[in-house]
CSV table of C-alpha atoms in Angstrom, one decimal:
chain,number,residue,atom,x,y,z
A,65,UNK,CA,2.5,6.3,-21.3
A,66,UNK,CA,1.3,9.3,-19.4
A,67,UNK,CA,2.1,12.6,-20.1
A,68,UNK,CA,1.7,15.3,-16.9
A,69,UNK,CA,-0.9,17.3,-19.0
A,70,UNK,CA,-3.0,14.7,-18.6
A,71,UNK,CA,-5.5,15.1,-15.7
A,72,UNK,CA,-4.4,12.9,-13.2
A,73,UNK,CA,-7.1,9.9,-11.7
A,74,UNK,CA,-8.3,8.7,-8.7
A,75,UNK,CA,-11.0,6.0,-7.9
A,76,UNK,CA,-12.6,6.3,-4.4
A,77,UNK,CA,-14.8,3.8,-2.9
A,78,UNK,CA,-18.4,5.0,-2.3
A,79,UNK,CA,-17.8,4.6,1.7
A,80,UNK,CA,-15.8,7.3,1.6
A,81,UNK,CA,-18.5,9.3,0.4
A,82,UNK,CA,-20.4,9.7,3.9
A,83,UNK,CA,-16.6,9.2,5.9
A,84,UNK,CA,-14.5,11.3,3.6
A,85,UNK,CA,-16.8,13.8,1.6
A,86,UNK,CA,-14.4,17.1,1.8
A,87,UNK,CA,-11.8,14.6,0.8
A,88,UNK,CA,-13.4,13.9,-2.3
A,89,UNK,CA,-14.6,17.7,-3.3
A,90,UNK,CA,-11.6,19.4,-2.2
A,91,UNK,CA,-9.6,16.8,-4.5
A,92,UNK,CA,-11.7,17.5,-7.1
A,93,UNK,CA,-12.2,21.4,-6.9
A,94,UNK,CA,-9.1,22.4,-5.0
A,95,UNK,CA,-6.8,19.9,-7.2
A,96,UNK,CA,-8.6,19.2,-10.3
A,97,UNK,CA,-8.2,15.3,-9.6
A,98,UNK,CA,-10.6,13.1,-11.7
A,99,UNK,CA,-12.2,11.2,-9.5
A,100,UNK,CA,-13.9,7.9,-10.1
A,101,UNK,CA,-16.4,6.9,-7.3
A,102,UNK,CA,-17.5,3.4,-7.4
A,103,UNK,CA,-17.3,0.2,-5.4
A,104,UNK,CA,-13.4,-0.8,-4.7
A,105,UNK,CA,-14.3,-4.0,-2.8
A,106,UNK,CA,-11.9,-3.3,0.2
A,107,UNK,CA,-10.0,-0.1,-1.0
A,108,UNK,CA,-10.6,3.1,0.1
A,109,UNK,CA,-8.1,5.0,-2.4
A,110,UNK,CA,-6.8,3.7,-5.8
A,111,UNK,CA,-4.4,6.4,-7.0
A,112,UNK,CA,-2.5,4.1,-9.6
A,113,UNK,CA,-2.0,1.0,-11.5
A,114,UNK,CA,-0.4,0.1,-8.7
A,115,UNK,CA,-0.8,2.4,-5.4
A,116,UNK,CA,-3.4,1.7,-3.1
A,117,UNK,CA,-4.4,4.1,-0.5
A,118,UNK,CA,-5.8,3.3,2.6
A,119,UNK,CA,-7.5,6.1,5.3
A,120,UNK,CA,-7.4,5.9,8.7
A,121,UNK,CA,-8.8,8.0,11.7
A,122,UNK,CA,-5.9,7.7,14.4
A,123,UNK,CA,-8.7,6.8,17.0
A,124,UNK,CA,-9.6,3.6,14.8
A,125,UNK,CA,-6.2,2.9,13.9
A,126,UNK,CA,-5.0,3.6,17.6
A,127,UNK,CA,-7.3,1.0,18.7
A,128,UNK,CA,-5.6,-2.5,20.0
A,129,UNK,CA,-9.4,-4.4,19.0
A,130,UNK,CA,-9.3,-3.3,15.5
A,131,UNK,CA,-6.0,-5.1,15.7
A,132,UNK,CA,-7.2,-7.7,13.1
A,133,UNK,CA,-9.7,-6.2,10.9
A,134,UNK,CA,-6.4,-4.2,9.9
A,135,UNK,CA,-4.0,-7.0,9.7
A,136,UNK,CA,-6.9,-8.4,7.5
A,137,UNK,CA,-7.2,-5.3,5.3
A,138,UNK,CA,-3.4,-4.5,5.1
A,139,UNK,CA,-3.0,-8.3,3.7
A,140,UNK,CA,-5.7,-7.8,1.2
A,141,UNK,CA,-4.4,-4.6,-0.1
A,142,UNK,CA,-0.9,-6.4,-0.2
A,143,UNK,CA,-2.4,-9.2,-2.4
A,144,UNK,CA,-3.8,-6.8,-4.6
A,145,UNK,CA,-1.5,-3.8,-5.1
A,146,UNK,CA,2.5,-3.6,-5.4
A,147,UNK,CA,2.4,-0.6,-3.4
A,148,UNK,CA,0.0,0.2,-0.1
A,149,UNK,CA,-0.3,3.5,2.0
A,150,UNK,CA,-1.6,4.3,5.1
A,151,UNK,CA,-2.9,7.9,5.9
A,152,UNK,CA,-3.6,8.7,9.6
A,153,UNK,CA,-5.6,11.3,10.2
A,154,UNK,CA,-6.8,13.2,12.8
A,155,UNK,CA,-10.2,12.7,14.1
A,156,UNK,CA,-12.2,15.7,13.6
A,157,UNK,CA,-13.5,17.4,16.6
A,158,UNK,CA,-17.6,18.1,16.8
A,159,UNK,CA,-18.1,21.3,17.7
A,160,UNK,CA,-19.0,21.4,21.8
A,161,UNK,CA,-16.5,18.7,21.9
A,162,UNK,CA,-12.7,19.2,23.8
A,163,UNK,CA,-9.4,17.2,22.3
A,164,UNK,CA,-8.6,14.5,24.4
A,165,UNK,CA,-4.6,14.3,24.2
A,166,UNK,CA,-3.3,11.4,21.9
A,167,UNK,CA,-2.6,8.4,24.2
A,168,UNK,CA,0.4,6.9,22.4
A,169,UNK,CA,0.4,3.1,23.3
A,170,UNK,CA,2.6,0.7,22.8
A,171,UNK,CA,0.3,-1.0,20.6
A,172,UNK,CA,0.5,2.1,18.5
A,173,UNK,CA,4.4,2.4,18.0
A,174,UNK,CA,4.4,-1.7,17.5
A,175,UNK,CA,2.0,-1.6,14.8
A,176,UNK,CA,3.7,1.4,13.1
A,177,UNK,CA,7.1,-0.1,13.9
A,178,UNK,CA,5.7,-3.4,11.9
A,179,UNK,CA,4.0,-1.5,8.9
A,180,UNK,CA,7.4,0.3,8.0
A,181,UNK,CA,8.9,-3.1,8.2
A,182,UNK,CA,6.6,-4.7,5.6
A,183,UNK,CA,7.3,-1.5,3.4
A,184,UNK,CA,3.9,-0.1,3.6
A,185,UNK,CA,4.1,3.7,3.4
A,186,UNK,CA,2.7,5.8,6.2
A,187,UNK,CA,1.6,9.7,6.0
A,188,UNK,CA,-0.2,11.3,9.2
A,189,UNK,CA,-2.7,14.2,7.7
A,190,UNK,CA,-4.6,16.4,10.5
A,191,UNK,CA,-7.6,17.0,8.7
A,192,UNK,CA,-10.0,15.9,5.2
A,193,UNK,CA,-8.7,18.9,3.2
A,194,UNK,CA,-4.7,17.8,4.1
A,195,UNK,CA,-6.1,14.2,3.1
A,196,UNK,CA,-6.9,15.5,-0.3
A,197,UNK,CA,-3.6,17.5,-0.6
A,198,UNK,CA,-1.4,14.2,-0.5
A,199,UNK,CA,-3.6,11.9,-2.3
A,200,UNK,CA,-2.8,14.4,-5.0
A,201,UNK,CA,0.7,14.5,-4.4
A,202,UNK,CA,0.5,10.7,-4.4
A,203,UNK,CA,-1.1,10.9,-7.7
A,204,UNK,CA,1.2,13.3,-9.3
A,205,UNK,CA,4.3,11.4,-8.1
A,206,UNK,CA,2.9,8.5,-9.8
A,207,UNK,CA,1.9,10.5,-12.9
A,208,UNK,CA,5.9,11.1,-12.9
A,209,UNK,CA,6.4,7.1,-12.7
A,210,UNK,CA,4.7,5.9,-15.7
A,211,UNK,CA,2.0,4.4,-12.9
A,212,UNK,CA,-1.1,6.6,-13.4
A,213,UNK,CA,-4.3,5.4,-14.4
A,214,UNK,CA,-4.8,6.3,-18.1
A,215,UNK,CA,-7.9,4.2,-19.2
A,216,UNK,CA,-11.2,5.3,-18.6
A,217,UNK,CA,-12.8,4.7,-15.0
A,218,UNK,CA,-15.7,3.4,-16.4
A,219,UNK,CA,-17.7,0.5,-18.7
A,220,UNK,CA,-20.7,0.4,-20.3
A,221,UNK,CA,-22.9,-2.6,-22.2
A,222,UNK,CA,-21.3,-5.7,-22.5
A,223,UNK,CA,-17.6,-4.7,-21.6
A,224,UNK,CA,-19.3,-4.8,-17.6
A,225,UNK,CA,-19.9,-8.8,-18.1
A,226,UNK,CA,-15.7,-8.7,-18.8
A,227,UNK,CA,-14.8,-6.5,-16.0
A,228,UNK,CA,-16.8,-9.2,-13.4
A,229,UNK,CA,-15.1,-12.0,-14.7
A,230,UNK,CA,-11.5,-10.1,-14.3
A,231,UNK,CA,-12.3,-9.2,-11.0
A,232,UNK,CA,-13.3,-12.5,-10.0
A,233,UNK,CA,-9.6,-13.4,-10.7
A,234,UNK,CA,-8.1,-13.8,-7.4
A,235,UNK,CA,-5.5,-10.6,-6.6
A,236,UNK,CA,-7.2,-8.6,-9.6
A,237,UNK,CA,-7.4,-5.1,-8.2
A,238,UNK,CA,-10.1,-2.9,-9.7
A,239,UNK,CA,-7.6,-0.9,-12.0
A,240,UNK,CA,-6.3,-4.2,-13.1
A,241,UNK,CA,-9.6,-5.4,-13.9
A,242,UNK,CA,-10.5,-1.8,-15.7
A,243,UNK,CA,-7.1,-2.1,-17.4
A,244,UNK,CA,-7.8,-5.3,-18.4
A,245,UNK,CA,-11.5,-4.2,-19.9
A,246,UNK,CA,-9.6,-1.6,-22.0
A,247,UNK,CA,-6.6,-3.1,-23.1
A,248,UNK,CA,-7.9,-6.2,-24.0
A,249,UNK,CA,-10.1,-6.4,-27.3
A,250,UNK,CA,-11.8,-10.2,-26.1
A,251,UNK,CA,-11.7,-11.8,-23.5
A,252,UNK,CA,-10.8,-14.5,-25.4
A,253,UNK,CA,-7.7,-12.3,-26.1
A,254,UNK,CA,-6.6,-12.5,-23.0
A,255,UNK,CA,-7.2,-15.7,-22.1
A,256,UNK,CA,-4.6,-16.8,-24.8
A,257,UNK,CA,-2.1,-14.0,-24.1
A,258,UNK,CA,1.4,-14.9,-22.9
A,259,UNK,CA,2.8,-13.8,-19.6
A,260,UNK,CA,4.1,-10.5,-20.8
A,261,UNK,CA,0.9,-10.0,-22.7
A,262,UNK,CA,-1.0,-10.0,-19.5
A,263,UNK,CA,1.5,-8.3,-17.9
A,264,UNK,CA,1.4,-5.6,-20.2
A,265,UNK,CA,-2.2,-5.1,-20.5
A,266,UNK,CA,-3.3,-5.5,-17.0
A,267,UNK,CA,0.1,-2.8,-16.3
A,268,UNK,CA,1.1,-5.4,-13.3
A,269,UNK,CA,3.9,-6.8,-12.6
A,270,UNK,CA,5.8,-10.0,-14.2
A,271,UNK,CA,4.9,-12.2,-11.0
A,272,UNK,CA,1.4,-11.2,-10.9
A,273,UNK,CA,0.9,-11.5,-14.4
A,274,UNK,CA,2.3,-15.7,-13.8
A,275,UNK,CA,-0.2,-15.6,-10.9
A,276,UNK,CA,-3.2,-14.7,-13.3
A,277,UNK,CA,-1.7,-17.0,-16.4
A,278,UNK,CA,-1.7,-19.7,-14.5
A,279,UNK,CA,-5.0,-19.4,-12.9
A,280,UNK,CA,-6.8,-19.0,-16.2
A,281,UNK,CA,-4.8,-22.4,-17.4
A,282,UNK,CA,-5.3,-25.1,-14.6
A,283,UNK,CA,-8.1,-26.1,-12.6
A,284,UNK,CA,-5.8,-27.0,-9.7
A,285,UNK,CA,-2.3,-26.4,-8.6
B,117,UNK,CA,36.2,13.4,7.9
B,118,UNK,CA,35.3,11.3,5.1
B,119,UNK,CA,33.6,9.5,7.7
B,120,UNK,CA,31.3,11.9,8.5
B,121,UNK,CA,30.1,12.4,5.3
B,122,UNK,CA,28.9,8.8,4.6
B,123,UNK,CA,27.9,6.5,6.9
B,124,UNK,CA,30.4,4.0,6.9
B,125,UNK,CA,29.8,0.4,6.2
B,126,UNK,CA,31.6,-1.6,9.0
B,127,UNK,CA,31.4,-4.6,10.5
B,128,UNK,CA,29.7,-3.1,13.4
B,129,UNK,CA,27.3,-1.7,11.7
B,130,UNK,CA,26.3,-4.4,9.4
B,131,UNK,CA,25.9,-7.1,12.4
B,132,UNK,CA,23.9,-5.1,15.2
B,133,UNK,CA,22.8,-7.9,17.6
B,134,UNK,CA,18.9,-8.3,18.2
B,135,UNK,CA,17.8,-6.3,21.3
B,136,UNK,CA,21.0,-3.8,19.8
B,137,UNK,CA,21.3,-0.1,18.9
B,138,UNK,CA,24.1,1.6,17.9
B,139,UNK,CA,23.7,4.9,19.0
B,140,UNK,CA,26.0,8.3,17.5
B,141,UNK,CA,28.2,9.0,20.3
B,142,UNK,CA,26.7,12.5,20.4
B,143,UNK,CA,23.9,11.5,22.0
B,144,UNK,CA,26.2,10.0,25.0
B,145,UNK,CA,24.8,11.0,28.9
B,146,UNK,CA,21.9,12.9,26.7
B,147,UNK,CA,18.1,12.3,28.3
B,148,UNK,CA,17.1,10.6,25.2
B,149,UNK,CA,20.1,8.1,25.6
B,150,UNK,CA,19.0,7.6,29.5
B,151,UNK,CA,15.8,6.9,28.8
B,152,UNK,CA,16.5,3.9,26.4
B,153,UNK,CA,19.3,2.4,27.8
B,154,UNK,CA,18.0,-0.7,29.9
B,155,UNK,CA,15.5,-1.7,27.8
B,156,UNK,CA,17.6,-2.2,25.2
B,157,UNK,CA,21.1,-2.0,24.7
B,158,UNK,CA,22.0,0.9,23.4
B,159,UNK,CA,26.2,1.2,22.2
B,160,UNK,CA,27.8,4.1,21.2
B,161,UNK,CA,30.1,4.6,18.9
B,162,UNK,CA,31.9,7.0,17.0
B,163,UNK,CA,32.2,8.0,13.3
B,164,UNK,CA,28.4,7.6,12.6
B,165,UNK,CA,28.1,10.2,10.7
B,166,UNK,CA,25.2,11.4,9.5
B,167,UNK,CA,23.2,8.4,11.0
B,168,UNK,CA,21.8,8.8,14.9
B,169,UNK,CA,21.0,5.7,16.0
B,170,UNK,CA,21.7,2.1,13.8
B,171,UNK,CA,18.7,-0.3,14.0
B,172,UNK,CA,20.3,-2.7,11.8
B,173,UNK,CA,22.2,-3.7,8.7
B,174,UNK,CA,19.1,-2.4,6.7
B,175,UNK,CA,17.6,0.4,9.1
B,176,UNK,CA,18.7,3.3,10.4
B,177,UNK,CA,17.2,6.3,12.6
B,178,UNK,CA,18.5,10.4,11.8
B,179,UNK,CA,16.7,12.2,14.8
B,180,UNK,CA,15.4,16.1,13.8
B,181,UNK,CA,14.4,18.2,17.0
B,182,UNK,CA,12.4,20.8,17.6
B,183,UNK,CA,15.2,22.8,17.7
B,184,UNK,CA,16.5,21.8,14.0
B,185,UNK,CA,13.4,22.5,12.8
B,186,UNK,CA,12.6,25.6,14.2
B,187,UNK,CA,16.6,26.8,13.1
B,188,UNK,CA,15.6,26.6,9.4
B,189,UNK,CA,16.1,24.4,6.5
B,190,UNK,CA,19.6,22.8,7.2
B,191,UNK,CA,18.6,19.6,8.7
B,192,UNK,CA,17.3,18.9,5.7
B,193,UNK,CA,21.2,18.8,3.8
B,194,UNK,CA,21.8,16.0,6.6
B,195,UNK,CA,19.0,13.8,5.3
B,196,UNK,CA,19.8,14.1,1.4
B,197,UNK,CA,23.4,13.5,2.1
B,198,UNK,CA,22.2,10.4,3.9
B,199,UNK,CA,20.0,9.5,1.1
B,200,UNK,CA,22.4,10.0,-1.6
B,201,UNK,CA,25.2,8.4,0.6
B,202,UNK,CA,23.6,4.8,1.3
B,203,UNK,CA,21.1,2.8,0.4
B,204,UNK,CA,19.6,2.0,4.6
B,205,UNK,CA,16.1,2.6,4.9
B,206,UNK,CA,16.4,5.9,7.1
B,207,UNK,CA,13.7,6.3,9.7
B,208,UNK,CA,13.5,9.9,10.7
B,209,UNK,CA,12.1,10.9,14.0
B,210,UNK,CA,11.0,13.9,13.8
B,211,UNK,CA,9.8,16.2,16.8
B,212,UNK,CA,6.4,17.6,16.2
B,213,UNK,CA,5.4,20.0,19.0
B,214,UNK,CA,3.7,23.3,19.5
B,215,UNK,CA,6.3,25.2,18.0
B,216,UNK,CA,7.1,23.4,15.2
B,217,UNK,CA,3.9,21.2,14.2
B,218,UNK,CA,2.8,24.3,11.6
B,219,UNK,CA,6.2,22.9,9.1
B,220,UNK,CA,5.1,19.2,9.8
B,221,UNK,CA,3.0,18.9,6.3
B,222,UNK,CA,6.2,20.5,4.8
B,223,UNK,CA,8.8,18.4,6.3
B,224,UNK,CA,6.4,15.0,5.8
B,225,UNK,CA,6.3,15.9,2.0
B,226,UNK,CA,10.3,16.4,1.8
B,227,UNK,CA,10.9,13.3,3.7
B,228,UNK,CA,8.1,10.6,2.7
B,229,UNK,CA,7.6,11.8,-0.8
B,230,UNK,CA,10.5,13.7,-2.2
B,231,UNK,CA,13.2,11.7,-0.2
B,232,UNK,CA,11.3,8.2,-0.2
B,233,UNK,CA,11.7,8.0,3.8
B,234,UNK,CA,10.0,7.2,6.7
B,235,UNK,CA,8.7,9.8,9.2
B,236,UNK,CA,7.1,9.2,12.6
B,237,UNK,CA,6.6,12.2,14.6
B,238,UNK,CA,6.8,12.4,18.3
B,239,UNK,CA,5.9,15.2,21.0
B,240,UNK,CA,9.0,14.4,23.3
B,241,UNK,CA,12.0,12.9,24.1
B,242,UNK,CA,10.0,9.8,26.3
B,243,UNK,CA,8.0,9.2,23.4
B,244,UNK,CA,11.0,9.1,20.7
B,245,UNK,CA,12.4,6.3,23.3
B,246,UNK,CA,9.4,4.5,23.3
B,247,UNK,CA,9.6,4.6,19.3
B,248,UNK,CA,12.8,3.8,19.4
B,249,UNK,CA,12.9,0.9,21.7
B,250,UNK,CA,10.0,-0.8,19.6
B,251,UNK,CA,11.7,-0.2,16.3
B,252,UNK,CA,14.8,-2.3,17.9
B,253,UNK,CA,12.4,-4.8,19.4
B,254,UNK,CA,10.5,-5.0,16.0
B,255,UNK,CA,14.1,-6.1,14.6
B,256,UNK,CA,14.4,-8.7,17.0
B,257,UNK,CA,11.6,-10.4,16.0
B,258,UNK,CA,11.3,-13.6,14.0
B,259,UNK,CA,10.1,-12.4,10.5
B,260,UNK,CA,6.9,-14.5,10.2
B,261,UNK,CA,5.7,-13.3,13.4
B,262,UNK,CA,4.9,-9.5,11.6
B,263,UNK,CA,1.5,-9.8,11.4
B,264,UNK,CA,1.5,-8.1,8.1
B,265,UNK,CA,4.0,-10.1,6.6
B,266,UNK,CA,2.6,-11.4,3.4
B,267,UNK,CA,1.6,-15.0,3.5
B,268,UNK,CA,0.8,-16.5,-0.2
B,269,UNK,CA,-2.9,-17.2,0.0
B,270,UNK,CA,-3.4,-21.0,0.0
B,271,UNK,CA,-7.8,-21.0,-0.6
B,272,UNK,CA,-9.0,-23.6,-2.9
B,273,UNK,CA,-8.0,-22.5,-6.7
B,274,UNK,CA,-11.0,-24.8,-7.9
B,275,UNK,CA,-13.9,-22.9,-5.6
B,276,UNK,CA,-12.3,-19.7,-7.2
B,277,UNK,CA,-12.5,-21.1,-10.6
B,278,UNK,CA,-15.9,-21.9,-10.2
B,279,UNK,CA,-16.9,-19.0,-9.3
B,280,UNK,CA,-15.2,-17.3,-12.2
B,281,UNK,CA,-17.2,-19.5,-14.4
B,282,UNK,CA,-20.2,-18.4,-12.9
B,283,UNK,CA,-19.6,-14.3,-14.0
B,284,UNK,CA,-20.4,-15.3,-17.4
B,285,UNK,CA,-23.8,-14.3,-18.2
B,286,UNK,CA,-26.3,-17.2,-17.9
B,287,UNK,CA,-23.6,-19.6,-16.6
B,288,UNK,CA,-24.9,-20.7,-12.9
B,289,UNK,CA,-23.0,-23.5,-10.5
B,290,UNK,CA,-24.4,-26.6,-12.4
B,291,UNK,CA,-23.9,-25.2,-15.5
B,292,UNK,CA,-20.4,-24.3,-14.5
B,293,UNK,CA,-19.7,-27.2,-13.1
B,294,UNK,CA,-20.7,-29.0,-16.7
B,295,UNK,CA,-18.3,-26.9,-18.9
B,296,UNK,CA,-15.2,-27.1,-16.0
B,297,UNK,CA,-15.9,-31.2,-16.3
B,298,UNK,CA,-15.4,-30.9,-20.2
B,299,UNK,CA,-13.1,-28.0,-20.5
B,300,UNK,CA,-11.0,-28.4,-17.2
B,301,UNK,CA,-9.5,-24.9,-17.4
B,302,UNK,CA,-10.9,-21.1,-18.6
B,303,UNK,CA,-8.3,-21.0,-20.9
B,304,UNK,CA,-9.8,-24.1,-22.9
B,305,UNK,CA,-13.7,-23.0,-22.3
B,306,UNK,CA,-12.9,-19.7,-24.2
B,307,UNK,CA,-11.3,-21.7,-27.2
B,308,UNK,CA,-14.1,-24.4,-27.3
B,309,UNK,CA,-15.9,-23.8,-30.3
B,310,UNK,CA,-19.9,-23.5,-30.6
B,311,UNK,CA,-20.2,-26.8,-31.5
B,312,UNK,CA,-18.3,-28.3,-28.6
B,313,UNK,CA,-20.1,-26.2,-26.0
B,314,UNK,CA,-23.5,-26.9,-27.7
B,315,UNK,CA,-22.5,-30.8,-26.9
B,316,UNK,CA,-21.8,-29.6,-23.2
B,317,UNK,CA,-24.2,-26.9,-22.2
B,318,UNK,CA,-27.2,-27.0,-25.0
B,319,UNK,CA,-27.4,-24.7,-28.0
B,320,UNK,CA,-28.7,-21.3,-26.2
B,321,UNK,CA,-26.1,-21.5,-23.6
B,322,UNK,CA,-23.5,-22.4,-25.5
B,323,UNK,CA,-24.1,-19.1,-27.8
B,324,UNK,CA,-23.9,-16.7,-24.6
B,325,UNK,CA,-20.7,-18.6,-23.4
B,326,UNK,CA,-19.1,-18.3,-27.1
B,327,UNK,CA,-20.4,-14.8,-27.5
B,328,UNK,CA,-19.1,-13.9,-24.1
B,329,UNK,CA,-15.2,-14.6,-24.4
B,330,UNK,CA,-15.2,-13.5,-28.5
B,331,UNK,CA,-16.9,-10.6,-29.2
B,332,UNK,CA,-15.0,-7.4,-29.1
């Protein structure tokens, strides 16, 4: 289990290094956060075992014809992760440019209306550097739950053979998959681990752990 | 005044019809109040409490203004009385205007992450309506027609099983397809030993697959 000494984790998918580069350096020189940038495979944030964080310019999010790239994305993270968060934030204005006033739609306050019904946690940010500052809060809070990421972000030699095959486990998250890698001397190992085994190892939940045990045991449902 | 202290748990409260809000009888012949009623059908009643406007059994709205905001720290004893008294997912509205956008971050950190509620900020009383109207109408809705409800995924286990078989190193789709024919699940290729998987796969194969699940 954590302790809050430890320096607290975050893995960030490489698009957010052109998208979201002051969210990045100002988490890791304003906050101190750890963080891990590699390729999340439809994540922008990972900030726990089990918190995904996804970022959102209000313009993108405010508009009705992205309406199914982010039911799409919202399902995936909801596959993957026991907990999902949305941060709007505000787009930035380029210099020359004016503000044009927020048009609040009703497409807006029906999608917000049915994210907050499904339990997925919203947080409006105005700029990159406020981005940073509640990803860190997000990752302290879970610091406090037992939930942080405590293995090491990355694998070397053979051990990045094992963390394909986890992730080719359907709902594996990339923390699972790394937790997995860690936890796990063998593959092997896991492959004949009971439920709470996996469930322990991977630090998922009971039901997701029954998901993964029974994938790895039939062929067919 | 008990009442007012905890939201009660009535009968009312727990059965608010689709297209229904309960609304705190404060808010009675207020702007806000005209501006939703019609669209939906907004009650009043009285000993609400602490709550402002009752979505549902589950779901419930506490309304901070401009002005509360702007008055100090106080509206903030409202919400964790609320939060200690029930267990309704409280939806606060919060007004976020020129005057009192600069203790937004503040107030969104107490509420979402300290408190574990939901915050939407508005600019005005039209807007909070609007809100408001589509929370209600949100309710009324047949679950499975959120789009974001979670739907179990129902894609082919065996394509994914395949392709599983494929991330182990030297192992392409025929080859896969060879060691799912004689070991029908994962769990039995990892405990094949070498000499079953040489039978299957050939002897050079077979090492990588064996090396692959067992070494540490």
């Amino acid at each position: 289990s954590t302790t809050s000494s430890q320096v607290p984790v975050i893995l960030a998918d490489s698009r957010e290094i052109s998208s979201g580069s002051e969210v990045i350096s100002c988490l890791k020189t304003t906050h101190g956060v750890n963080v891990e940038v590699c390729s999340l495979r439809g994540c922008d944030y990972i900030v726990s075992n089990r918190l995904a964080v996804e970022r959102k310019f209000q313009s993108e999010f405010s508009n009705s014809s992205n309406r199914s790239k982010l039911v799409e994305r919202v399902k995936h993270l909801q596959n993957l992760f026991e907990r999902v968060c949305l941060i709007l934030e505000k787009d930035r204005v380029k210099p020359g440019e004016t503000t044009r006033p927020f048009q609040r739609t009703k497409y807006y306050d029906s999608t917000l209306s049915a994210l907050i019904d499904v339990g997925v946690q919203i947080l409006f940010s105005s700029s990159q550097e406020e981005t940073a500052g509640l990803l860190k809060e997000l990752v302290l809070l879970e610091q406090r739950k037992h939930a942080a990421i405590t293995v090491p972000t990355q694998v070397t030699g053979h051990k990045q053979d094992e963390l394909r095959f986890y992730l080719s486990i359907p709902n594996v998250s990339y923390v699972t998959a790394l937790n997995m890698c860690h936890h796990c001397a063998s593959v092997k190992q896991i492959l004949n681990s009971s439920l709470a085994e996996i469930a322990k190892c991977g630090e998922i939940s009971d039901k997701k752990a029954e998901e993964i045990y029974r994938y790895l045991r039939n062929p067919s449902d | 005044m008990a009442g007012t202290a905890v939201t009660p748990v009535r009968v009312g409260a727990s059965a608010v019809p689709y297209g229904h809000a309960i609304g705190n009888e404060k808010w009675r012949g207020t702007e806000l109040a005209q501006l939703i009623q019609g669209k939906i059908t907004l009650v009043f009643e009285d000993g609400l409490g602490l709550v402002d406007f009752h979505l549902s059994n589950r779901a419930c709205i506490l309304y901070v203004s401009e002005a509360d905001i702007v008055a100090g720290n106080t509206f903030r004893r409202r919400l964790v009385r609320f939060r200690k008294a029930c267990s309704l997912k409280g939806i606060t509205i919060v007004e976020k205007t020129r005057l009192s956008e600069q203790y937004f971050p503040v107030i969104q950190k107490f509420i979402v992450l300290e408190l574990g509620m939901v915050i939407l900020p508005v600019t005005n009383k039209a807007e909070a309506a609007q809100l408001i109207i589509h929370l209600v109408q949100e309710r009324s809705r047949e679950r499975l027609s959120n789009p974001f409800s979670r739907k179990k995924s129902h894609q082919l286990r065996e394509a994914h099983v395949l392709q599983t078989v494929q991330t182990i190193p030297g192992i392409g789709k025929v080859k896969a397809q060879q060691l799912l024919q004689h070991f029908p699940s994962i769990h039995l290729i990892a405990n094949a030993s070498l000499t079953q998987l040489e039978a299957v796969v050939g002897r050079e194969i077979a090492r990588n697959v064996h090396m692959f699940f067992t070494r540490t």
